[in-house]
Coordinates of C-alpha atoms in Angstrom, one line a residue:
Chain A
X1238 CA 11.8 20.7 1.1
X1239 CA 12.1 22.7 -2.1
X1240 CA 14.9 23.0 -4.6
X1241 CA 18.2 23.8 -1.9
X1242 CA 17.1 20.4 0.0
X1243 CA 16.9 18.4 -2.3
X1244 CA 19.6 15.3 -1.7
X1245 CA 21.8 14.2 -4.1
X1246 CA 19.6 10.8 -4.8
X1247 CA 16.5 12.7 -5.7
X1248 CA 18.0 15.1 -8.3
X1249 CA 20.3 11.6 -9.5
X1250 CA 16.3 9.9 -9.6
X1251 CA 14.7 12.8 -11.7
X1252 CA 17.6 13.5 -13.8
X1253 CA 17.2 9.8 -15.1
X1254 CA 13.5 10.2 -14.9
X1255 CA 13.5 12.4 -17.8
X1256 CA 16.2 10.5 -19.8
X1257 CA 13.7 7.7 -19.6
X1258 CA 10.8 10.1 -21.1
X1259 CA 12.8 11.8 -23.5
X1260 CA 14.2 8.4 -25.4
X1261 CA 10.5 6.4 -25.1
X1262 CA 9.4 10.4 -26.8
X1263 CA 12.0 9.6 -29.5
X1264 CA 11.5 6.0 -29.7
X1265 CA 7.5 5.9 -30.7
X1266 CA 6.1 5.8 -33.9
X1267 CA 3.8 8.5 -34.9
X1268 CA 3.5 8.3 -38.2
X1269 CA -0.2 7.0 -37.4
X1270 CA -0.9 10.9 -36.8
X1271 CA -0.6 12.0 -40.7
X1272 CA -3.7 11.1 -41.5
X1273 CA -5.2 13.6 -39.2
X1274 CA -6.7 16.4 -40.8
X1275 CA -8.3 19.4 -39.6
X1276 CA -11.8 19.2 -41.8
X1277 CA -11.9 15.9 -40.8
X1278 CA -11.7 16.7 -37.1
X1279 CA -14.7 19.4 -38.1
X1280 CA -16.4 17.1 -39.2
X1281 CA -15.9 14.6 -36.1
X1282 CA -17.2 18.1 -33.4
X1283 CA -19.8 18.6 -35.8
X1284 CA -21.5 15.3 -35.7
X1285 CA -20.7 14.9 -31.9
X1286 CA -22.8 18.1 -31.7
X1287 CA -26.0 16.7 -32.6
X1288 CA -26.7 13.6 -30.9
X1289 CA -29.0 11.8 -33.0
X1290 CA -32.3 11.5 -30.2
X1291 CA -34.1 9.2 -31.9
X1292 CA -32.0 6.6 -30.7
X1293 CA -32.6 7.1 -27.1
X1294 CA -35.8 5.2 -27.3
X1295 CA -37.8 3.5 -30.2
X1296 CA -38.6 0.2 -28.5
X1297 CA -36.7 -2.4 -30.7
X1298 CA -34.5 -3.5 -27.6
X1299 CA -31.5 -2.2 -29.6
X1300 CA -32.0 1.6 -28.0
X1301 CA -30.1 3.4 -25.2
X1302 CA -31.9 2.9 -22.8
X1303 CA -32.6 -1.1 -23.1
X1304 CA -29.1 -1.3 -23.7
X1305 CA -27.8 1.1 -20.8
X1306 CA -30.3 -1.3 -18.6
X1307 CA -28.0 -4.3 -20.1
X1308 CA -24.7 -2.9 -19.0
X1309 CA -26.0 -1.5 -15.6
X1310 CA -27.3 -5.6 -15.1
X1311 CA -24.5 -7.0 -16.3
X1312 CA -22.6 -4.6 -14.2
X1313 CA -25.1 -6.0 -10.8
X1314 CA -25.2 -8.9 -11.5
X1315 CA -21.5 -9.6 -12.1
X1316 CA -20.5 -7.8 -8.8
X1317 CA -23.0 -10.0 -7.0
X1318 CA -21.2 -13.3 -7.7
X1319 CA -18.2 -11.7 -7.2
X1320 CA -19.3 -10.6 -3.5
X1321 CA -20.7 -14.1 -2.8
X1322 CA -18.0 -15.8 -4.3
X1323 CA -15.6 -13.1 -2.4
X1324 CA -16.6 -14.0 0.7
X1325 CA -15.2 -17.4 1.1
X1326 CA -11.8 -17.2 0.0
X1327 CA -11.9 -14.4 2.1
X1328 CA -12.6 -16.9 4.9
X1329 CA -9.8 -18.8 3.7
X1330 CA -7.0 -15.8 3.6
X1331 CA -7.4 -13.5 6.3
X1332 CA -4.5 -15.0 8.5
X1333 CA -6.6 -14.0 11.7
X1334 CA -8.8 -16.8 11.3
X1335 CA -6.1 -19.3 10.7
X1336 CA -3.5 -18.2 13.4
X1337 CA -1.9 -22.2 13.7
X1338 CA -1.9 -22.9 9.6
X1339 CA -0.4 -19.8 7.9
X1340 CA -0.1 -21.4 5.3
X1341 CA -3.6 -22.0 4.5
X1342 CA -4.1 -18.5 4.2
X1343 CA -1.3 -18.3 1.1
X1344 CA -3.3 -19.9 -1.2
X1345 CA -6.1 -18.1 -0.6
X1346 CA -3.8 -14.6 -1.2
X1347 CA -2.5 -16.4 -4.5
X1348 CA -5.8 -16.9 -5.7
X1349 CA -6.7 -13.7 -5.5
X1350 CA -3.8 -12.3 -6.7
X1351 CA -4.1 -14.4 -10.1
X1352 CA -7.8 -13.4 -10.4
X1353 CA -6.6 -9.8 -10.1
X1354 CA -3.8 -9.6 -12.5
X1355 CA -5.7 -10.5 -15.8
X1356 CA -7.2 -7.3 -17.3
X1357 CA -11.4 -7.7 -17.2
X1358 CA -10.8 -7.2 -21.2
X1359 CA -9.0 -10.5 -21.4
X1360 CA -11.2 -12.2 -18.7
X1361 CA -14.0 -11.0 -21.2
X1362 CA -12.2 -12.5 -23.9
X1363 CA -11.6 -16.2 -22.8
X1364 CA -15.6 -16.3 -21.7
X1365 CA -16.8 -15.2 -25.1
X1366 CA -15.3 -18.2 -26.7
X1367 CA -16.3 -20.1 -24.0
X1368 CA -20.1 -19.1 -23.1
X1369 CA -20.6 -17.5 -26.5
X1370 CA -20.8 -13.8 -27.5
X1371 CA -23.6 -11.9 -25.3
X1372 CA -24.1 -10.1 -21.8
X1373 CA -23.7 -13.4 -19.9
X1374 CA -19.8 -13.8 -21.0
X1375 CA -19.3 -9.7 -19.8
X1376 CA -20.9 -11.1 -16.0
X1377 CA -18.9 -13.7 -16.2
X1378 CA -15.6 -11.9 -16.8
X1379 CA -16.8 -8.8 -14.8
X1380 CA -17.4 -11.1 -12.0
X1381 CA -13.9 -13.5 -11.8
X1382 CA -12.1 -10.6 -12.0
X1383 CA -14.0 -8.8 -9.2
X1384 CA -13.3 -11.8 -7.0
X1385 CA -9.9 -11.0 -6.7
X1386 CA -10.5 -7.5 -6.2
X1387 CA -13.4 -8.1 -3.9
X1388 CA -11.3 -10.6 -2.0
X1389 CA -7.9 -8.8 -1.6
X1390 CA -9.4 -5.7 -0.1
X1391 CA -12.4 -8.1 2.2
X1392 CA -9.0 -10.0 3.8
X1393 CA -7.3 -6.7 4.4
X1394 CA -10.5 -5.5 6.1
X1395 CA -10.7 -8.8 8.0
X1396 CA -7.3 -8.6 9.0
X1397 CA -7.5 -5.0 10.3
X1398 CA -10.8 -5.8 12.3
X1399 CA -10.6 -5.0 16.0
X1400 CA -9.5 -8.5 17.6
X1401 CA -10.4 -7.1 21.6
X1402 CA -14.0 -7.5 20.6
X1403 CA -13.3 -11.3 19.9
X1404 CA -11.6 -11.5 22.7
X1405 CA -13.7 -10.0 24.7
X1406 CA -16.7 -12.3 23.6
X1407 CA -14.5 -15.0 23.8
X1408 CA -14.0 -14.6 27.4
X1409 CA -17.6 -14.2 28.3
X1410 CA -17.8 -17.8 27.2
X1411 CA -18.7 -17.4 23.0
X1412 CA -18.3 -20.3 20.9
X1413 CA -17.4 -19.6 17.1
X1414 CA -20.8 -19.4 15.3
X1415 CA -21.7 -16.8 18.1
X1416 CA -18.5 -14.8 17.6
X1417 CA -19.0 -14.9 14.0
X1418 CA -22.7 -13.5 14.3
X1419 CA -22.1 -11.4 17.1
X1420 CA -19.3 -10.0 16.1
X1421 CA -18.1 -10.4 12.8
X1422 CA -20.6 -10.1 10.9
X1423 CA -22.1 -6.6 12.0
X1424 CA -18.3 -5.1 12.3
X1425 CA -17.6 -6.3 8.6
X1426 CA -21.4 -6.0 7.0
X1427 CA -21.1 -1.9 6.5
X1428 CA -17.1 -1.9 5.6
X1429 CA -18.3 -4.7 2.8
X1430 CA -21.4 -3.4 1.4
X1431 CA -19.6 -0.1 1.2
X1432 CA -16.9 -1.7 -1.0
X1433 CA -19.3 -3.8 -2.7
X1434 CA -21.2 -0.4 -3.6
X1435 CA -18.0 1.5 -5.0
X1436 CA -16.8 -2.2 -7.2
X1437 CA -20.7 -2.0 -9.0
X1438 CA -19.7 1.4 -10.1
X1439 CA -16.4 0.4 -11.2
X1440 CA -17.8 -2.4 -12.5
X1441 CA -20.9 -0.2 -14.9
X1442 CA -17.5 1.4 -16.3
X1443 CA -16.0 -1.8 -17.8
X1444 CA -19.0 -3.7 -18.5
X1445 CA -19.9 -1.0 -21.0
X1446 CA -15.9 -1.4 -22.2
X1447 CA -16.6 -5.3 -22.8
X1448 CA -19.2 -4.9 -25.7
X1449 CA -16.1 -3.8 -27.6
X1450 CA -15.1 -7.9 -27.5
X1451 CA -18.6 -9.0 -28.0
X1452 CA -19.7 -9.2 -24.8
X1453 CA -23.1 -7.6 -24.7
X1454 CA -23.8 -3.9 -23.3
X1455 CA -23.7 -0.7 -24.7
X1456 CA -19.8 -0.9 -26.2
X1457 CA -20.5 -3.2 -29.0
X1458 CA -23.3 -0.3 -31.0
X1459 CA -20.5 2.2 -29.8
X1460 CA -17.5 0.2 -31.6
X1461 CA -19.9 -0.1 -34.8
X1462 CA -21.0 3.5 -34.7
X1463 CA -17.1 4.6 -34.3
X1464 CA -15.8 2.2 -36.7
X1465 CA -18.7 3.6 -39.4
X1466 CA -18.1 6.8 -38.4
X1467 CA -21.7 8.0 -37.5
X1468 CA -21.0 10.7 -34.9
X1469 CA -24.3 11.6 -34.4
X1470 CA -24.4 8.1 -32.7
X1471 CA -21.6 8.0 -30.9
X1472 CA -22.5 11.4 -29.3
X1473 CA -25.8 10.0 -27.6
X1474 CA -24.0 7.2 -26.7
X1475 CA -21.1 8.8 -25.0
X1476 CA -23.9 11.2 -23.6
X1477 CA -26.4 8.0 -21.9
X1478 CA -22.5 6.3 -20.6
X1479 CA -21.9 9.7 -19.2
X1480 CA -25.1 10.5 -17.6
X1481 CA -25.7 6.4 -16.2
X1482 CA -21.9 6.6 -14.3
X1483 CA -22.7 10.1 -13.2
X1484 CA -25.7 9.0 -11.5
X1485 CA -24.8 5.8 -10.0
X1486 CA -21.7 7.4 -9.0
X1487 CA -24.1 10.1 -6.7
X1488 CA -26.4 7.1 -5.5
X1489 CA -24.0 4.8 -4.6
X1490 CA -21.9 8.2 -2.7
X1491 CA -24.7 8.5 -0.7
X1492 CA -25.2 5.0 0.1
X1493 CA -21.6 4.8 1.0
X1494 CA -21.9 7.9 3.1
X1495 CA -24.7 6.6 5.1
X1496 CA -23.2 3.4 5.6
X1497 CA -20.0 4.8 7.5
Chain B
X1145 CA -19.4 -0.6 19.0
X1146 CA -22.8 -1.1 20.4
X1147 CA -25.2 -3.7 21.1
X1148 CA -27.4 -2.2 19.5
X1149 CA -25.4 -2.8 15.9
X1150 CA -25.3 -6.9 16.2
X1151 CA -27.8 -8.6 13.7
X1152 CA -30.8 -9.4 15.9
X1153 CA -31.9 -5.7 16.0
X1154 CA -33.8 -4.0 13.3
X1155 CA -33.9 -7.4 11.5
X1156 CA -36.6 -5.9 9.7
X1157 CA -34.6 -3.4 8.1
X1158 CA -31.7 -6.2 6.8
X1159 CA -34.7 -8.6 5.6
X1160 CA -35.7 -5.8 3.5
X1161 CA -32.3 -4.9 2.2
X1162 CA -32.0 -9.0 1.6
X1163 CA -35.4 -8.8 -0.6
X1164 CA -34.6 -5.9 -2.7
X1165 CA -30.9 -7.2 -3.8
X1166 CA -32.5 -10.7 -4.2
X1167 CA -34.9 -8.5 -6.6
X1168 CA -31.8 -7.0 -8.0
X1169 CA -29.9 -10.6 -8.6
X1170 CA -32.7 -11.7 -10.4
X1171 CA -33.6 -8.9 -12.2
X1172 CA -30.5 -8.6 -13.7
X1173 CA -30.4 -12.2 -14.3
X1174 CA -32.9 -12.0 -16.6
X1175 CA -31.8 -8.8 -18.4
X1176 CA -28.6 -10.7 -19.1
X1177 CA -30.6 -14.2 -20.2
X1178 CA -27.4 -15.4 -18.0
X1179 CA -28.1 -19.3 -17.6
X1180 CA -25.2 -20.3 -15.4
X1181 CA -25.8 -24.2 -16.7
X1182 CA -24.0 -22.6 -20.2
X1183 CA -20.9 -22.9 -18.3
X1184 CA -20.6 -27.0 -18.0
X1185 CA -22.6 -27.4 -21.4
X1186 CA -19.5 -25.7 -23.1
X1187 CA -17.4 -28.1 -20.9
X1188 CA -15.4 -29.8 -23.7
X1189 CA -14.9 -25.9 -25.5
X1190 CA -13.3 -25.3 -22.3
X1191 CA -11.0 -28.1 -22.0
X1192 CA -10.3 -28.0 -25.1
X1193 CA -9.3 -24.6 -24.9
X1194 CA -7.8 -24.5 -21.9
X1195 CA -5.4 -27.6 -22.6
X1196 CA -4.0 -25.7 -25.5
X1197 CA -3.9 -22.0 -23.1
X1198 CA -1.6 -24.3 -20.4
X1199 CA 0.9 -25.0 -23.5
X1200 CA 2.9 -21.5 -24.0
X1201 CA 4.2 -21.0 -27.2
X1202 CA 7.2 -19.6 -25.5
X1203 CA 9.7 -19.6 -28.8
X1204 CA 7.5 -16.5 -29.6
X1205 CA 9.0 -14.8 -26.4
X1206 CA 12.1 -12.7 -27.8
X1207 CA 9.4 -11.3 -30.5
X1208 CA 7.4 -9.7 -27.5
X1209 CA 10.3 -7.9 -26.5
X1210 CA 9.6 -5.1 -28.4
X1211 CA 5.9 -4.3 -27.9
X1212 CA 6.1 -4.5 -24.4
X1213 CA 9.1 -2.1 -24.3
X1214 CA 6.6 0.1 -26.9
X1215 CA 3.3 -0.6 -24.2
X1216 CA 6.1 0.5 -20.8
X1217 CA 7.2 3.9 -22.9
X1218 CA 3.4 4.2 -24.0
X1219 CA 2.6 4.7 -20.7
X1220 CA 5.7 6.6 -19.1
X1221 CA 5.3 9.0 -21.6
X1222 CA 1.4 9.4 -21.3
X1223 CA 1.6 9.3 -17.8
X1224 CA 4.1 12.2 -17.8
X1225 CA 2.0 14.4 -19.9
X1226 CA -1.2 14.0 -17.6
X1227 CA 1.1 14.6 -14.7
X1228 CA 2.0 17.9 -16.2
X1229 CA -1.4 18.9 -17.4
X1230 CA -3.0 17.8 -13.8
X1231 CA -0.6 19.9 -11.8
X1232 CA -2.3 23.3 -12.4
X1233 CA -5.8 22.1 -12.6
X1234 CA -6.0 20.2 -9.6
X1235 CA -5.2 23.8 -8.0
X1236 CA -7.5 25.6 -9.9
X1237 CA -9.8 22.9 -8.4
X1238 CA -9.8 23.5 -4.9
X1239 CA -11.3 26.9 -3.4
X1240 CA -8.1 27.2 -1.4
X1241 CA -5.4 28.4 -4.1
X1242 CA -8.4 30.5 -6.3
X1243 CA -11.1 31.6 -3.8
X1244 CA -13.4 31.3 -6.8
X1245 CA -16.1 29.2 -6.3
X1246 CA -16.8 29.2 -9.9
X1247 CA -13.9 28.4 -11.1
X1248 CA -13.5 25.5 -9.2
X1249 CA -16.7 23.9 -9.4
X1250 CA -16.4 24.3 -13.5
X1251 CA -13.0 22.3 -13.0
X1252 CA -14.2 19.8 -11.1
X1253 CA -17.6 19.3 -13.2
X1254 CA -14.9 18.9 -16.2
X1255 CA -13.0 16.3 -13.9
X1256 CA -15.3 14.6 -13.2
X1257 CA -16.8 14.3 -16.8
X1258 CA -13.0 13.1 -17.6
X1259 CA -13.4 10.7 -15.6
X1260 CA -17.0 8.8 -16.1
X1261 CA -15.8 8.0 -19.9
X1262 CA -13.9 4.6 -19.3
X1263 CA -10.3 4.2 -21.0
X1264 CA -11.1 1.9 -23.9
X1265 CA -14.2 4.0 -25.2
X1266 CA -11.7 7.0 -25.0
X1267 CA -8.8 4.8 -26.7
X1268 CA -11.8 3.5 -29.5
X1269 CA -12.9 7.2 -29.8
X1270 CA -9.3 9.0 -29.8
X1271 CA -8.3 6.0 -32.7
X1272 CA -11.4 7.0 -34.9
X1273 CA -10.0 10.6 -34.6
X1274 CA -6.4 10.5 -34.7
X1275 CA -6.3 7.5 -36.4
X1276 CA -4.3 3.9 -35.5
X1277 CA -0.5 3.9 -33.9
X1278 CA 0.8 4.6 -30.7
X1279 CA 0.9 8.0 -30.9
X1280 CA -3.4 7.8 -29.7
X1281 CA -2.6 5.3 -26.9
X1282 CA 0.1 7.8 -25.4
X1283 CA -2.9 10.6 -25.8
X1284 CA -5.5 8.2 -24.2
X1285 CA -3.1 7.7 -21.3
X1286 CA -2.5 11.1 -20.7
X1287 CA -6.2 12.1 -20.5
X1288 CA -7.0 9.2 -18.3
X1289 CA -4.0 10.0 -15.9
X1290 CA -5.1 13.9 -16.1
X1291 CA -8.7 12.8 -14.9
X1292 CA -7.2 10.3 -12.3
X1293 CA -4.5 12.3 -11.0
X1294 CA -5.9 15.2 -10.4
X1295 CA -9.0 14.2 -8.9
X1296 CA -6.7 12.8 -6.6
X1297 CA -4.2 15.7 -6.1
X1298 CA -7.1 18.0 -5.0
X1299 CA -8.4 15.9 -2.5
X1300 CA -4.8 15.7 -1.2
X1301 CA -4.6 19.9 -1.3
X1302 CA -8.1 20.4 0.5
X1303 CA -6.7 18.5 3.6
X1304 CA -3.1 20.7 3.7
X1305 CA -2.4 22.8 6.7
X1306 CA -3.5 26.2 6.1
X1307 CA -1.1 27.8 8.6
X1308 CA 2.1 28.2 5.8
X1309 CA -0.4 29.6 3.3
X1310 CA -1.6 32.0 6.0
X1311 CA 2.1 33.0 7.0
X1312 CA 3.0 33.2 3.4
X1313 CA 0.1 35.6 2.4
X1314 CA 0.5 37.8 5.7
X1315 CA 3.7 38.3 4.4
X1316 CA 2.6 39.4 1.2
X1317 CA 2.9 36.8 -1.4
X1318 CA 0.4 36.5 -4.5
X1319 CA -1.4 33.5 -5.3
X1320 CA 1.6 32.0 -7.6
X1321 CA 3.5 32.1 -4.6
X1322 CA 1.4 30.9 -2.1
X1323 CA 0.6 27.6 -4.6
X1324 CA 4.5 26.8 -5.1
X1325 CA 5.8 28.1 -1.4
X1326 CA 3.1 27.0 1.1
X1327 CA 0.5 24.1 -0.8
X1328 CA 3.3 22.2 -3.0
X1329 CA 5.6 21.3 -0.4
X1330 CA 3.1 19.8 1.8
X1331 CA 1.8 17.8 -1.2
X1332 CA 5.2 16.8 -2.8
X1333 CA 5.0 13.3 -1.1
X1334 CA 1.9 12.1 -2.0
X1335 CA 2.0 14.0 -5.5
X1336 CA 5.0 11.8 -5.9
X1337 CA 3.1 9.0 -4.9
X1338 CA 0.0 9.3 -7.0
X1339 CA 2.3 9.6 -9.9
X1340 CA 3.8 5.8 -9.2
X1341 CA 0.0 4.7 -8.4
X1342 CA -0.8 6.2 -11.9
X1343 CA 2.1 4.6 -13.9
X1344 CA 1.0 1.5 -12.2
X1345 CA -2.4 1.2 -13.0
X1346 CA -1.3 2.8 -17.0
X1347 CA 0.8 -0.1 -17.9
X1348 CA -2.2 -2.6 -16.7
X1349 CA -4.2 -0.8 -19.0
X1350 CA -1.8 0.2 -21.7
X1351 CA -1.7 -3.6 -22.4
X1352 CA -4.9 -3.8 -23.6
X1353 CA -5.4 -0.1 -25.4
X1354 CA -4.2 -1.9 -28.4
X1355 CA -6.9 -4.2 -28.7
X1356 CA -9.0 -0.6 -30.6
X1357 CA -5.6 0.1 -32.3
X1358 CA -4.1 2.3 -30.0
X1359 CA -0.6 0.4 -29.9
X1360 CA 1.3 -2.0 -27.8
X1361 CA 1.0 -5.2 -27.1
X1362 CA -3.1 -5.4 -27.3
X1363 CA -2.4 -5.2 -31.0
X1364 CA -0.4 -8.7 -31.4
X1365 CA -2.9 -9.9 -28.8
X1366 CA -6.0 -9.3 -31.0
X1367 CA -4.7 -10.8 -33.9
X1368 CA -3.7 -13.7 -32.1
X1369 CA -7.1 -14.4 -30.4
X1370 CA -8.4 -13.6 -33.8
X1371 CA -6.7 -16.2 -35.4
X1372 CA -7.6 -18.7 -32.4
X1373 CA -3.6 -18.8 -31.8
X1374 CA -4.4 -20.2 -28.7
X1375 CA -0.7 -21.1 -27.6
X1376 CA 0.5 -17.6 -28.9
X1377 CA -2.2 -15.7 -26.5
X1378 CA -1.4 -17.4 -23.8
X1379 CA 2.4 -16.5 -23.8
X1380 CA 1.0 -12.8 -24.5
X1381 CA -1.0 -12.8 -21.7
X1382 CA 2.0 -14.3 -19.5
X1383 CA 4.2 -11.8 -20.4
X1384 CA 1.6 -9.3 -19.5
X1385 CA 1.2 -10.8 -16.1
X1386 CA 5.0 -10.8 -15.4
X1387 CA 5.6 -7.3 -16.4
X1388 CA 2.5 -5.9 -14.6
X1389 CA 3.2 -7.7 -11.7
X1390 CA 7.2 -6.3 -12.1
X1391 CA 5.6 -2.8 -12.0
X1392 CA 3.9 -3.2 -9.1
X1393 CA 6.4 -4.5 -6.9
X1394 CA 8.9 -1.4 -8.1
X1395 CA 5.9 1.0 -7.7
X1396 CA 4.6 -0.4 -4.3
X1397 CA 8.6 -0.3 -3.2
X1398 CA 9.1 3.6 -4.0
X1399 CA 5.6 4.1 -2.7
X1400 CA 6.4 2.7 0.5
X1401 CA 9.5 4.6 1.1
X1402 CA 8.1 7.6 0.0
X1403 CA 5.4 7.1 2.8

């Protein structure tokens, strides 16, 4: 395993590895780095080191907290749709459920895989033009792109589900409907929610990326205070993102947990 | 599985599950004024949007070349220089390499900070700081893959067989040893993995990083969508697709016969 056993391919493999590294090293352009200057990196530590409180809460409905409360509901509410909507191209690609037309369950696969492939940021993009700036374009590009997500790993479930239970109702005389509620159903429901659970907390990281586009949350005053250079600000913001995905990350844990 | 588990028992308990995210749907409905009729009133934005996204502007392709070469060595070389910073931390994460249990929980606290700030608030914050150009997008990269990877790589070393580390300390070997002779064999495969899964899921971000200025492809991107080049995004956003989905096929391949 170490160094002696090493085959001819793998050396061949990392040899080339770090060719590749060395000439994208040389290749980059870091002239963007001159204007970095010590006092001015003082100056950014100093002002992250004093959060400025008073934001936290004055009541406007421009504060952290309101607008922590925006990205955590755009965050629910765009995982939400995405489960609902998940759900029945699910039906459509698990190729267990459509053993005589295989090829039904291709389309449903391709969908998904389209949904998947755009970045959320671009997703977030086309509805802003669409819908208009504000938190209903961030659900809306939170949740097609979960849909995919959502989808791929529900079929893979679905597909990986123990088919003697099926069978086994199925010879005691089940129709479909029963097996469905009987069986699928309550095999699937805690595998689901359980992925559902872990896509919301995926899903409070981006949605407080999106207000960088316009798409309501807590990255649009974030983008301002960075771009204006108020550090103070940025430093309670960073702080609330930190804290919210901290906790939701233990909640949901623990939901998860119980649910295996 | 049980009887017991079907939906007819404890009904009570799903109804009341069903209530509370019904509470949740609308609750967050109304935070986010989201009025789902918006979406057919814009109806002629959107065709007339999408009928100029389905027309690729594709004599712009050869100019893309070179960002997306820029965004693929963006990440390589970020993703290289979390590996190398994630190797040694992950081990000083676990309690089995430093039998500190102070040391370890500090790490992982710091991890796990890491990882809770998402990559385009670290890409908007690093730009701010070390100002516009690639050089930022290879150091958000490198932090993210840090967090990611070595979250990951300590997980993998707290489920190793503990037998070669118990041989190699009866035997006398200090703790440097141990790490290199007994825990990084046993992890070399799925380090090895982790390291494609990275790479992978870098390049899907690394396209957008320059969107804040951090380099790469985002950056023709934004100024496209800025100036409603609708024809021009959408052969941007092509070429993103094909590459990404190019990674993933070579990354899932290696993966695969690593495993």
């Amino acid at each position: 395993m170490m160094i002696r056993a090493m085959s001819k391919k793998t050396i061949i493999s990392l040899v080339l590895l770090i060719i590749l590294v060395f000439l994208s090293a040389i290749n980059l352009d870091y002239s963007g780095l001159k204007t970095l200057s010590p006092s001015m990196g003082m100056d950014v530590l100093r002002g992250l080191a004093k959060p400025k409180w008073d934001f936290f809460y004055d009541g406007s409905g421009e504060d952290l907290l309101s607008l922590l409360l925006l990205t955590i509901g755009i965050a629910c509410l765009g995982t939400m749709l995405a489960t609902i909507l998940a759900i029945p191209i699910t039906l459509i690609s698990s190729t267990n459920l459509w053993q005589s037309y295989p090829w039904v369950t291709k389309v449903g696969k391709f969908i998904c895989n389209v949904l998947r492939a755009f970045p959320e940021l671009i997703f977030a993009l086309i509805f802003v033009k669409l819908v208009g700036p504000g938190p209903f374009a961030g659900v809306m590009a939170i949740g097609v792109h979960q849909i995919g997500m959502l989808g791929k790993l529900f079929t893979e479930e679905m597909e990986s589900m123990d088919e003697k239970l099926i069978e086994e109702m199925q010879a005691v005389g089940a129709n479909f409907w029963q097996i469905i509620f009987y069986v699928r159903i309550p095999y699937l429901m805690p595998i689901y929610s359980s992925l559902a659970l872990n896509h919301f907390e995926i899903a409070v990281r981006s949605a407080a990326t999106l207000g960088l586009v316009g798409a309501g949350g807590i990255g649009a005053p974030l983008i301002f205070a960075i771009q204006t250079r108020s550090w103070d600000k940025v430093s309670i913001i960073l702080i609330g993102v930190v804290i919210t995905v901290f906790i939701l990350d233990q909640i949901t844990g623990i939901i998860r947990k119980k649910l295996r | 599985m049980s009887l017991k588990e079907t939906v007819h028992f404890k009904w009570y308990k799903h109804l009341f599950v069903l209530i509370f995210l019904l509470v949740c749907f609308q609750g967050s409905a109304w935070i986010t004024e989201a009025e789902f009729s918006q979406l057919f009133q814009n109806s002629n934005q959107m065709v007339s949007f999408l009928s100029r996204f389905v027309h690729p502007d594709f004599s712009y392709l050869p100019k893309l070349f070179r960002p997306m070469m820029k965004t693929l060595q963006m990440s390589l070389l970020g993703t290289m220089i979390g590996l190398l910073f994630a190797v040694p931390v992950s081990f000083l994460a676990t309690t089995i390499v430093t039998e500190n249990r102070l040391i370890s929980t500090i790490s992982r606290f710091l991890l796990g900070l890491i990882r809770t700030i998402p990559t385009l608030l670290l890409a908007a914050l690093l730009v701010a700081i070390f100002g516009i150009g690639e050089a930022t997008g290879v150091l958000t990269i490198a932090v993210f893959t840090f967090g990611m990877v070595s979250q990951l790589m300590f997980q993998a070393i707290e489920t190793i067989d503990y037998g070669p580390i118990e041989a190699a300390s009866a035997v006398g070997a200090n703790k440097i040893q141990i790490a290199i002779w007994s825990i990084a064999p046993q992890i070399l495969s799925q380090f090895t993995s982790y390291a494609f899964y990275a790479f992978e899921v870098n390049v899907r971000s690394s396209t957008v990083l320059g969107y804040v200025g951090a380099g790469g492809i985002g950056v023709i991107l934004n100024s496209s969508m800025a100036l409603m080049n609708y024809e021009r995004v959408s052969i941007i956003i092509l070429t993103i697709l094909i590459t990404v989905a190019i990674v993933d096929k070579l990354s899932e391949q290696v993966r695969r016969s690593l495993a």
